[in-house]
Coordinates of C-alpha atoms and ligand atoms in Angstrom, one line a residue:
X21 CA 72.4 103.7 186.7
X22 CA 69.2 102.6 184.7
X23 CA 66.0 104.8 185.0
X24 CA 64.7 101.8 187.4
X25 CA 67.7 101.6 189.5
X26 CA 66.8 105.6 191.2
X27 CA 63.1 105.0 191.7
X28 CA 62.4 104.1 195.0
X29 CA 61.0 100.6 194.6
X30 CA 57.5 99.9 196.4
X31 CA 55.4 97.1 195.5
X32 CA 52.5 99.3 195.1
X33 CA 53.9 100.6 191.9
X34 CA 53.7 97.4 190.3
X35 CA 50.8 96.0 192.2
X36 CA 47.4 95.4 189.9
X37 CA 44.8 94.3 192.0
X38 CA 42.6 91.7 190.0
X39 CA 41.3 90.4 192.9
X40 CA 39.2 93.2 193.7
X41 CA 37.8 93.5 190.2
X42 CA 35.6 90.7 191.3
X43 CA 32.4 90.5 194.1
X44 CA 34.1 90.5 197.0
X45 CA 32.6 87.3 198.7
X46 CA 36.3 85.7 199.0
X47 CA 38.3 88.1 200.9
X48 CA 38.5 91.0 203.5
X49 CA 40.5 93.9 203.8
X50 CA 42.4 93.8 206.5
X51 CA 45.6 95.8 208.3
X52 CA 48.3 93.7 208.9
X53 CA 49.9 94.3 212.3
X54 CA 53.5 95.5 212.8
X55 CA 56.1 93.4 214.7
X56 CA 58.8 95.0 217.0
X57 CA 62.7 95.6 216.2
X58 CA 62.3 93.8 212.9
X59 CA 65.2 92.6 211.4
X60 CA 66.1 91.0 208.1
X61 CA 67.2 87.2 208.3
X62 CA 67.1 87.0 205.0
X63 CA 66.5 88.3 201.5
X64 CA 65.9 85.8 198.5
X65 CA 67.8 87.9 196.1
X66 CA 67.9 84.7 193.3
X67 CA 64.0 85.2 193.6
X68 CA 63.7 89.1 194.1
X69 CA 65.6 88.7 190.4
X70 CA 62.6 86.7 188.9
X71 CA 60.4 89.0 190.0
X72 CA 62.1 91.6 188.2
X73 CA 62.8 93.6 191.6
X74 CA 65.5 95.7 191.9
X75 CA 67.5 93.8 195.2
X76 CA 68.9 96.8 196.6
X77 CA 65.5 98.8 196.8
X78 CA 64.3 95.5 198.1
X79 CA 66.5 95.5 200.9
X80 CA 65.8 99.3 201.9
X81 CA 64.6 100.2 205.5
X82 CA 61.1 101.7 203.9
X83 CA 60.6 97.5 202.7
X84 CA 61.9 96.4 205.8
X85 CA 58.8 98.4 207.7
X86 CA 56.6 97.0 205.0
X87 CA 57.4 93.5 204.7
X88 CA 57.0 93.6 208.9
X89 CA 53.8 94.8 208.6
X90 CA 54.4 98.3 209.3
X91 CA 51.9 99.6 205.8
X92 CA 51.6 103.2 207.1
X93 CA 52.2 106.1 204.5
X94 CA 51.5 103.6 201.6
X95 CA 48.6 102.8 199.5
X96 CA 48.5 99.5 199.8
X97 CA 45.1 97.7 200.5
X98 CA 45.7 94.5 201.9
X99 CA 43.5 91.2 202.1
X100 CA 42.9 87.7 203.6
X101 CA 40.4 85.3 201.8
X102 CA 38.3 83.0 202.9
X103 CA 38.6 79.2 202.1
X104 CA 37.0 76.0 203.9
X105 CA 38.9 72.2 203.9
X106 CA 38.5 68.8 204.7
X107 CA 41.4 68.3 207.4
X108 CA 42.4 64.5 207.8
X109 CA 40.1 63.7 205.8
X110 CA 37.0 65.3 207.8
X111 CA 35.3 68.0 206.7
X112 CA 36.1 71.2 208.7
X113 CA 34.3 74.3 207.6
X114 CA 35.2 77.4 207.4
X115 CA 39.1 78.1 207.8
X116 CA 40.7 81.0 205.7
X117 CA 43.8 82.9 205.5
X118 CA 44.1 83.2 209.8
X119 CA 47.4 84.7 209.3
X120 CA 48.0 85.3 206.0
X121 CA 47.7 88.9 204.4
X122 CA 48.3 89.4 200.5
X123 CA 50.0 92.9 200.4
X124 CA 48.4 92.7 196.6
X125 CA 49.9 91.8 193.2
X126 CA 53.2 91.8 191.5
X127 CA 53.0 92.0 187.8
X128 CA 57.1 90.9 186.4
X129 CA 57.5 93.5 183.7
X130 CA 61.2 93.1 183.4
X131 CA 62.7 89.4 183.1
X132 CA 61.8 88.1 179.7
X133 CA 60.7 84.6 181.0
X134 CA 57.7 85.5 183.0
X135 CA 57.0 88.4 181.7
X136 CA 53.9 89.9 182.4
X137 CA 53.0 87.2 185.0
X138 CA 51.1 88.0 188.0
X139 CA 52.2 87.4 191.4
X140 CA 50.7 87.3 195.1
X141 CA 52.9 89.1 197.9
X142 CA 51.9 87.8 200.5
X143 CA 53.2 88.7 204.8
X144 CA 52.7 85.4 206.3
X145 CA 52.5 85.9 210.7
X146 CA 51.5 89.5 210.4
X147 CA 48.6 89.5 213.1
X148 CA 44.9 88.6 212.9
X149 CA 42.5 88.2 210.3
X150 CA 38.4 87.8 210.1
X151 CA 39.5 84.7 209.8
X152 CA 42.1 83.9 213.0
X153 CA 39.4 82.4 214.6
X154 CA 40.9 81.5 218.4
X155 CA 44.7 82.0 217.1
X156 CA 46.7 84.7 217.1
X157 CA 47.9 85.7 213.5
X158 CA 51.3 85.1 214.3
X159 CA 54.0 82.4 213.2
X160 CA 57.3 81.5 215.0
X161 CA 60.9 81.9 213.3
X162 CA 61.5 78.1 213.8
X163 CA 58.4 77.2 211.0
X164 CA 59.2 80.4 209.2
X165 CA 62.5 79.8 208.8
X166 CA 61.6 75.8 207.6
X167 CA 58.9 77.2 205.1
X168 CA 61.7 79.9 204.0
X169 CA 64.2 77.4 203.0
X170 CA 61.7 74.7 202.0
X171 CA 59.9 76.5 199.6
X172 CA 63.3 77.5 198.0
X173 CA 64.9 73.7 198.1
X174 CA 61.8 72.6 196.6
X175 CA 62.0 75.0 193.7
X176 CA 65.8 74.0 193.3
X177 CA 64.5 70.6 193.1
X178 CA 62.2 71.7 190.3
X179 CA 59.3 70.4 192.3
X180 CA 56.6 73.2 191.5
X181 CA 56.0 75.4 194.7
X182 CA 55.3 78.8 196.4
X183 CA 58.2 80.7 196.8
X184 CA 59.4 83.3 199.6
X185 CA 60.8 86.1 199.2
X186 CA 62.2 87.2 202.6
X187 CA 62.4 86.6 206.1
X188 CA 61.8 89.0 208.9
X189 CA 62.5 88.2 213.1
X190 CA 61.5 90.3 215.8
X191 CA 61.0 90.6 219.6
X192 CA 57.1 90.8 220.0
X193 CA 56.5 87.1 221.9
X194 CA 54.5 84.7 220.5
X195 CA 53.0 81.9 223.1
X196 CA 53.0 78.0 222.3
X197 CA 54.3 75.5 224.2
X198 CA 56.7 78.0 225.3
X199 CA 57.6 81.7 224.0
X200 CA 59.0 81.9 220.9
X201 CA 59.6 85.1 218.7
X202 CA 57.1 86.3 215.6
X203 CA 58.5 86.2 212.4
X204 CA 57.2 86.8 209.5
X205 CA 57.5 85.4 206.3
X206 CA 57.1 86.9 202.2
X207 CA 55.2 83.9 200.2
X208 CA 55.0 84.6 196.5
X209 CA 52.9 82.5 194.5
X210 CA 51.4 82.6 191.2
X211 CA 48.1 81.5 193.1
X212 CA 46.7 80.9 197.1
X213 CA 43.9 79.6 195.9
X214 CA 42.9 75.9 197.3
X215 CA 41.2 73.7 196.7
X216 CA 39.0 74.8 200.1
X217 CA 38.7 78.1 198.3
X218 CA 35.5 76.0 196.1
X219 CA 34.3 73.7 198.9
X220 CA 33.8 76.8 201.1
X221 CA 30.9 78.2 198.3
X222 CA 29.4 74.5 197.5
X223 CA 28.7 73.2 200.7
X224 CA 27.2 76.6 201.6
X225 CA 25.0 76.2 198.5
X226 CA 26.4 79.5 196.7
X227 CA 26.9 78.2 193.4
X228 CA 27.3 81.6 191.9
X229 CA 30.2 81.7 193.8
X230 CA 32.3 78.6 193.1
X231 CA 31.2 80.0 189.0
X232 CA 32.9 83.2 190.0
X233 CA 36.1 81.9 191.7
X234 CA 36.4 79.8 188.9
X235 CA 36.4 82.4 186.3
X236 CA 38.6 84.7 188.3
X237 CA 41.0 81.6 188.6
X238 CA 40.6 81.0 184.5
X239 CA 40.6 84.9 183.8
X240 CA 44.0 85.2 185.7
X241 CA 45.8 82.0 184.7
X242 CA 44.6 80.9 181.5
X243 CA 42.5 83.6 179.9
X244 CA 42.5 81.6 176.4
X245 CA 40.0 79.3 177.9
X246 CA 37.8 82.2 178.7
X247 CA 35.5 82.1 175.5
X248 CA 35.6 78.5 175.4
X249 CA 32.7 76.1 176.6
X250 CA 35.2 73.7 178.1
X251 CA 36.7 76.4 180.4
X252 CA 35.9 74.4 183.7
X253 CA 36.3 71.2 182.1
X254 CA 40.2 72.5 181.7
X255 CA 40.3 73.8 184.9
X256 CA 39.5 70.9 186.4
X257 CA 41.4 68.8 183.8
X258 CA 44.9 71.1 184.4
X259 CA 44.2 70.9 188.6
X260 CA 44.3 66.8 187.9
X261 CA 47.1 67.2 185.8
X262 CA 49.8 69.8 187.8
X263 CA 48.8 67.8 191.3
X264 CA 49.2 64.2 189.7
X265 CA 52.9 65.8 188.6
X266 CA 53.5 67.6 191.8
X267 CA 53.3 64.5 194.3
X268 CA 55.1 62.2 191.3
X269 CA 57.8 64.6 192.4
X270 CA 57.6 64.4 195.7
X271 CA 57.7 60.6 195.3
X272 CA 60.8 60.8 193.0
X273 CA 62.7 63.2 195.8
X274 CA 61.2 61.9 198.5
X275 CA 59.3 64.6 200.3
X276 CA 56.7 64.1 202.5
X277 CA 54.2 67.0 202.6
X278 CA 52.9 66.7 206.2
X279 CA 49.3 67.7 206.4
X280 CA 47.6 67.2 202.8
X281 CA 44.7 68.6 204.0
X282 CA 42.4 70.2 200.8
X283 CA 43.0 73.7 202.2
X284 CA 46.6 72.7 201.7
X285 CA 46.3 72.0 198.2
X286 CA 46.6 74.7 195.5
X287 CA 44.4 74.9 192.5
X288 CA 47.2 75.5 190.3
X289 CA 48.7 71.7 191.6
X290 CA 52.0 73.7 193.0
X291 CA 53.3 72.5 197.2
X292 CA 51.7 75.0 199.1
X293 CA 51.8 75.4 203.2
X294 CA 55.2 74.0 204.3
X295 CA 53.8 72.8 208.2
X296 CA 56.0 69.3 209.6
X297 CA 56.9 68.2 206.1
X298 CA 60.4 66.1 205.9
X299 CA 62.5 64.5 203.5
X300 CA 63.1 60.9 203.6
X301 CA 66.5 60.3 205.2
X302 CA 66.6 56.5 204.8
X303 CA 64.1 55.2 202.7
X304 CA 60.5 53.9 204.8
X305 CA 57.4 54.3 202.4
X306 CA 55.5 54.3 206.0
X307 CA 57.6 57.6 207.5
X308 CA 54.9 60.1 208.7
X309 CA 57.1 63.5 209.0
X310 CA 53.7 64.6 211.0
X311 CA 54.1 64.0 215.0
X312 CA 50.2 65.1 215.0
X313 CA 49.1 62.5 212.6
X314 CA 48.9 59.6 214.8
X315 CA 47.0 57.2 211.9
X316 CA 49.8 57.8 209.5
X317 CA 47.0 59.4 207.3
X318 CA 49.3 61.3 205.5
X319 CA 52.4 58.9 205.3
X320 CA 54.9 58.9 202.4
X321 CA 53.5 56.0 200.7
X322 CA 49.6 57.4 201.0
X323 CA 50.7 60.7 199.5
X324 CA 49.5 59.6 196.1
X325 CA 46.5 58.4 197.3
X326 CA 45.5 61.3 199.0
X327 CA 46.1 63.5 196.2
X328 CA 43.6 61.7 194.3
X329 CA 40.8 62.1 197.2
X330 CA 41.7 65.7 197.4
X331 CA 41.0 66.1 193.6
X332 CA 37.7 64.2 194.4
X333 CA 36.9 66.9 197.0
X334 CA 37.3 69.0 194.4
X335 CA 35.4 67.1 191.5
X336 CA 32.8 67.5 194.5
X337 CA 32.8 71.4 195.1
X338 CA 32.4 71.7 191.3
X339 CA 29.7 69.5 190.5
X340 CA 27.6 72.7 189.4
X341 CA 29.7 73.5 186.9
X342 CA 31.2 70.1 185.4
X343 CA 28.4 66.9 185.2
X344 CA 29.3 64.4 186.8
X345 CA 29.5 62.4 183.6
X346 CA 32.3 64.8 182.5
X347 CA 34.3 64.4 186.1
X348 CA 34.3 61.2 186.4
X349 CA 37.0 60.6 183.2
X350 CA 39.0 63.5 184.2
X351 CA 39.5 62.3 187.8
X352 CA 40.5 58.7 186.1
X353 CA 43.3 60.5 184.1
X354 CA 44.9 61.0 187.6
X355 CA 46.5 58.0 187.9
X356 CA 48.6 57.5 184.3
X357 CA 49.6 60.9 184.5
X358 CA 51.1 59.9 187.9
X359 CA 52.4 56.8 187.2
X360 CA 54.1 58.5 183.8
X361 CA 55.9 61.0 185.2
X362 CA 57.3 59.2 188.6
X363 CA 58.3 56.5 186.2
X364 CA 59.9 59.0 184.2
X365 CA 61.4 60.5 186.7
X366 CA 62.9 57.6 188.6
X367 CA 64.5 56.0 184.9
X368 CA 66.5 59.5 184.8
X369 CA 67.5 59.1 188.5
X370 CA 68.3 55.5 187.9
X371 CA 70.4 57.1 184.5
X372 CA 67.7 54.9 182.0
X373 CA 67.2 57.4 179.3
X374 CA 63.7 55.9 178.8
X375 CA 61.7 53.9 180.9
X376 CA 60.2 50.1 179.8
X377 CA 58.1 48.0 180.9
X378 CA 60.6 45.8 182.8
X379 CA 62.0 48.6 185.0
X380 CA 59.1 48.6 186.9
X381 CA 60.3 45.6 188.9
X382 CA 63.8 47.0 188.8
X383 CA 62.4 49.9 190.6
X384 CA 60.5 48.4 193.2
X385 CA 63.2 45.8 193.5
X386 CA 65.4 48.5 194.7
X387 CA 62.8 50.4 196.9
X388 CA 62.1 46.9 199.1
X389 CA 66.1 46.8 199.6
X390 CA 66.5 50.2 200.4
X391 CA 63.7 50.0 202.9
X392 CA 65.2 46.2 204.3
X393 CA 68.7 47.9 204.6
X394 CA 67.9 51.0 206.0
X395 CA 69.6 53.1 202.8
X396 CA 69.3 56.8 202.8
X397 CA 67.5 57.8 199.6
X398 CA 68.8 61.1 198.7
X399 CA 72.6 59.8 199.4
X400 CA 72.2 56.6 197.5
X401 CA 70.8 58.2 194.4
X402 CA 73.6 60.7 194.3
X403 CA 76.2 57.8 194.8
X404 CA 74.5 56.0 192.1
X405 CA 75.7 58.5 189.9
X406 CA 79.2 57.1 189.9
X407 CA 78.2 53.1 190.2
X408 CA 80.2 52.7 186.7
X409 CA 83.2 53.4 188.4
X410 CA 82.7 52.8 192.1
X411 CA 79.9 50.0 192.4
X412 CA 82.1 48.9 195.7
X413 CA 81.2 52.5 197.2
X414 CA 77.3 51.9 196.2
X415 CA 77.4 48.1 197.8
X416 CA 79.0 49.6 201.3
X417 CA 75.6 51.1 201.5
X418 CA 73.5 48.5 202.4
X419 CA 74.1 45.8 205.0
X420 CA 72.9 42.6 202.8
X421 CA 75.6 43.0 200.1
X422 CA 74.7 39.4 198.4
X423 CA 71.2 41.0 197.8
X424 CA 72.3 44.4 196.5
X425 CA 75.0 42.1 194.4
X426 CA 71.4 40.8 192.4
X427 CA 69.8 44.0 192.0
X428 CA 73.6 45.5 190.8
X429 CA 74.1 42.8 188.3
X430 CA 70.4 43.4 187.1
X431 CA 70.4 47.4 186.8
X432 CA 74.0 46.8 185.4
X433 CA 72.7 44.9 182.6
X434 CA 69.9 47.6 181.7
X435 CA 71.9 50.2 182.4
X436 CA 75.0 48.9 179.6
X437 CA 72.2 47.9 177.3
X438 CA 71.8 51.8 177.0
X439 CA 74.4 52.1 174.2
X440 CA 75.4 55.7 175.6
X441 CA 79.0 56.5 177.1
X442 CA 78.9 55.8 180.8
X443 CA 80.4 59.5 181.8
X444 CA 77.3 61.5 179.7
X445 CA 75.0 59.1 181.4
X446 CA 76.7 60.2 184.6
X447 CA 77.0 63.7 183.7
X448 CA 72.9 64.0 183.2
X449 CA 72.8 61.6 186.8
X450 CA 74.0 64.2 188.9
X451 CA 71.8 66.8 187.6
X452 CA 68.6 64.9 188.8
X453 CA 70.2 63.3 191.8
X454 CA 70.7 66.4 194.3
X455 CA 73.9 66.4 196.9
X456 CA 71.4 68.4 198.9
X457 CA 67.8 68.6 200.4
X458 CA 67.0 69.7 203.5
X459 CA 67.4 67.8 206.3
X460 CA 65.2 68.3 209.4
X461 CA 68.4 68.7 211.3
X462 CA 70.0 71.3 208.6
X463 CA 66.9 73.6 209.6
X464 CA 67.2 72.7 213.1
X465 CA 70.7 73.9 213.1
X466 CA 69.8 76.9 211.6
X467 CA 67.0 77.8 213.5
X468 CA 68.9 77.3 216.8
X469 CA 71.6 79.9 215.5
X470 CA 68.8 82.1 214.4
X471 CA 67.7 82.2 217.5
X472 CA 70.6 83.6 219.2
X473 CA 70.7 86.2 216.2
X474 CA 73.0 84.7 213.9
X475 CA 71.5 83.9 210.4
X476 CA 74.0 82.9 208.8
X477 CA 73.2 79.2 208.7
X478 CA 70.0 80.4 207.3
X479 CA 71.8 82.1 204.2
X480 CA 74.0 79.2 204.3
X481 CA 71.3 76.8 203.7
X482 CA 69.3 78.8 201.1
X483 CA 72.6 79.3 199.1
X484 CA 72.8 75.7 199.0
X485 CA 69.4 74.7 198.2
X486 CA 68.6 77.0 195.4
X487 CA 71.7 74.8 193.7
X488 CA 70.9 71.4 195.1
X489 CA 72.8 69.6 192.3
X490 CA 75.9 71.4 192.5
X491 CA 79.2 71.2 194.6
X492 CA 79.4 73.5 197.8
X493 CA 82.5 73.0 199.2
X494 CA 81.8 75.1 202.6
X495 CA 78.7 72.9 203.2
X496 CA 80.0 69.1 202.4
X497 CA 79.2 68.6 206.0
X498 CA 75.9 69.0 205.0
X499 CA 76.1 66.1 202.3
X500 CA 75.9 63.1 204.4
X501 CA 73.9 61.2 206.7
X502 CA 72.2 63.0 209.1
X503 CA 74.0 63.0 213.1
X504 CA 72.2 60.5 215.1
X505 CA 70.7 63.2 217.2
X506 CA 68.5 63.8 214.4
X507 CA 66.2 60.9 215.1
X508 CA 65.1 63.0 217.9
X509 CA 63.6 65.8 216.1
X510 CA 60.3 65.6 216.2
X511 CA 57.2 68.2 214.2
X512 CA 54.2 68.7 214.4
X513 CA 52.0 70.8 213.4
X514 CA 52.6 73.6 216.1
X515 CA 53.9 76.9 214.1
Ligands
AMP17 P1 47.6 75.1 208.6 O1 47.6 73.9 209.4 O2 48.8 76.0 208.7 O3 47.3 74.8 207.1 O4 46.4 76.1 209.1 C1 45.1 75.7 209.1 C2 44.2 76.9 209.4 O5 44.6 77.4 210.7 C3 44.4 78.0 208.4 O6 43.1 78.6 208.3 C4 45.3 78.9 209.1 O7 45.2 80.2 208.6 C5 44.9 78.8 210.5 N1 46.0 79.1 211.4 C6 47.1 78.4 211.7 N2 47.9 79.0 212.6 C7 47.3 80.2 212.9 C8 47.6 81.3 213.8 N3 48.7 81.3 214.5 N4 46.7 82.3 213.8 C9 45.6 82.3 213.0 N5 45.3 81.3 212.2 C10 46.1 80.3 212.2
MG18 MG1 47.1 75.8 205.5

């Protein structure tokens, strides 16, 4: 056993609290509020290794009190922050963290990769906040258990993201349409800062505060801008940058957010706030995941868009620290960086080790007979990978087989001009063209057991996501197209 291995793990030994070092306009301290007959559904033990944590203090009963609210007898000074938002595009006030409570901060002092990083631990459903307003504080297993293994498919997807850490049921009701059970989630992050968090201090006129947030942002996450005069310039720049990446991905894996609101987008560009989101089963560019968003506001195909207004919003909140003059190029960077990395992205999923100018239309090409033919997008990507040796199983796919016989011959032509073997080309295909994602019926299923108390579809589901690429022969039922009862699912932004 290793000196580590007998101390009995807390997060409060490891916790710093930078947060606090600052004024305290953002955030409140608050007492998060215990749930009844907790019970683990599930530890992230591929995360709790990141982290550095030791898994089987982790899993310990004194955590399980913790990480169900239950703080009594440690030191731990818990907080919500405040943060405002435009929310379809309408400007909503004052919002904040109405059921989320950072526990405080995990500094990893043991895996050499992120060494020394600083994370959030965060309960997410464990009561009310300042900033609950009517609501409860509470979250249901159903959207916990979505934003538990959607968070972790997204990360196995390398699409940056929050993260969570475990998963905690109970029997203390929780009233929507009907009554559910509270649950509460474990988000880690890196950040939970939005871009909300600045509009809350411009539009009130407290320009001293958007300066402040920004520096705490720059002195935690890139403290060699400090001493620099373009420090917000960066900021900004980096925020345009990590987003502009983050929905290229989405685009290339076909994930639809859901609500893209700006309190719903992190400053550090990573997914944040899994709510109705869905992956594309076959491919529409109009799909709207959200039941709620009756104008398709937030539709596949306007994700990109919206990213860019949401950076605008942002421009916006810091015009007192970036002229306008400066913004203005910086927000215009937006779309290349876009452009560059979905193209980028789609050549490797197509197996084009470099994109040109001519697969443009190639792309698109395909898009329009996906969409025309009804094709799933995950499960034609993923058969794409073996198209050199079964183009027959690839044509099946699609209903108009003379039109996917032009597109074949055309991609076959680009793809031979390659001058690489076909099985290398194959091999690096079915690392960027997952078996897996999750399907809104694969959580349904698993939220149904969970119900009843089994979690094992749960831990099924995270197993698989976390390795989305590879072969899991217990789950190949999981690796097709989706049961036609999962047309009826429907979600919204009830959670
Ligand atoms: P969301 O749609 O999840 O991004 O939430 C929008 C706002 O509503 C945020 O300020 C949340 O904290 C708040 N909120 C959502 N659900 C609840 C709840 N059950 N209790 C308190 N606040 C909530
Ligand atoms: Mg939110």
């Amino acid at each position: 056993m290793t000196k580590s291995d007998q101390s009995p793990f807390v997060f409060e030994n490891t916790f710093s609290r930078t947060f606090k070092t600052e004024d305290n306009v953002y955030f409140n301290e608050v007492t998060p509020a215990a749930v009844s007959d907790p019970e683990w559904v599930s530890v992230n033990l591929q995360l709790a290794d990141e982290l550095g944590l030791q898994s089987h203090n982790l899993q310990s009963p004194k955590m399980l009190k913790i990480m169900s609210g239950d703080i009594r007898g440690t030191s731990l000074k818990p907080i919500s922050v405040v943060y405002s938002g435009h929310q379809f595009g309408v400007w909503a006030g004052q919002l904040g963290d109405g059921r989320a409570i950072t526990l405080g901060e995990h500094r990893i002092n043991s895996t050499p990769t992120k060494y020394n990083e600083l994370w959030d631990v965060q309960l997410k459903g464990a009561g009310t906040t300042p900033y609950s307003r009517f609501a409860d504080g509470r979250a249901v297993l159903r959207s916990s258990i979505r934003e538990y293994l959607c968070s972790e498919a997204m990360n196995g997807l390398g699409i940056p993201t929050t993260r969570a850490l475990s998963l905690i049921s109970s029997s203390t009701p929780v009233y929507r349409d009907d009554v559910e059970s509270a649950a509460i989630l474990c988000r880690v992050a890196r950040s939970h800062i939005r871009f909300g968090s600045f509009e809350h201090f411009h539009y009130r006129n407290q320009s001293e505060s958007v300066r402040s947030l920004a520096d705490y942002v720059i002195t935690r996450h890139f403290p060699e801008w400090l001493d620099t005069e373009d420090r917000y310039i960066n900021l900004m720049s980096n925020a345009v940058l990590k987003t502009a990446e983050t929905i290229a991905h989405w685009q290339a894996e076909g994930f639809a957010h859901g609500v893209m609101n700006t309190d719903n987008m992190s400053i550090l560009g990573e997914t944040i706030d899994y709510g109705p989101f869905g992956f594309l089963d076959s491919y529409n560019p109009d799909f709207v995941c959200n039941s709620s968003d009756i104008n398709g506001r937030y539709s596949f195909k306007n994700q990109p868009a919206i990213g860019l207004w949401n950076l605008n919003a942002l421009a916006t909140a810091l015009t007192t620290l970036i002229p306008s003059e400066s913004l203005i190029p910086i927000l215009k960077t937006y779309e290349p960086v876009f452009l560059s990395r979905y193209r980028s992205l789609m050549s490797a999923k197509l197996g084009l080790q470099k994109y040109e100018d001519s697969d443009e239309e190639l792309i698109n090409r395909l898009l329009a007979l996906m969409n025309e033919n009804s094709v799933d997008y995950s499960l034609f990507f993923r058969k794409l990978c073996l198209f050199s040796e079964d183009r027959e199983g690839v044509r099946n796919m699609f209903m108009d087989r003379f039109a996917f016989d032009d597109w074949a011959d055309s991609y076959s032509d680009r793809f031979n001009r390659q001058d690489l073997d076909a099985s290398s080309i194959k091999r690096s295909m079915l690392k960027v063209n997952p078996k897996y994602i999750l399907r809104n019926y694969m959580a349904q299923n698993a939220i149904e057991k969970a119900i009843q108390g089994d979690y094992s579809e749960v831990n099924l589901l995270l197993e698989i996501l976390q390795k989305p690429y590879e072969e899991h022969p217990t789950a190949e039922h999981y690796a097709g197209i989706p049961p036609d009862w999962a047309d009826q699912i429907s979600v919204s932004c009830s959670s």
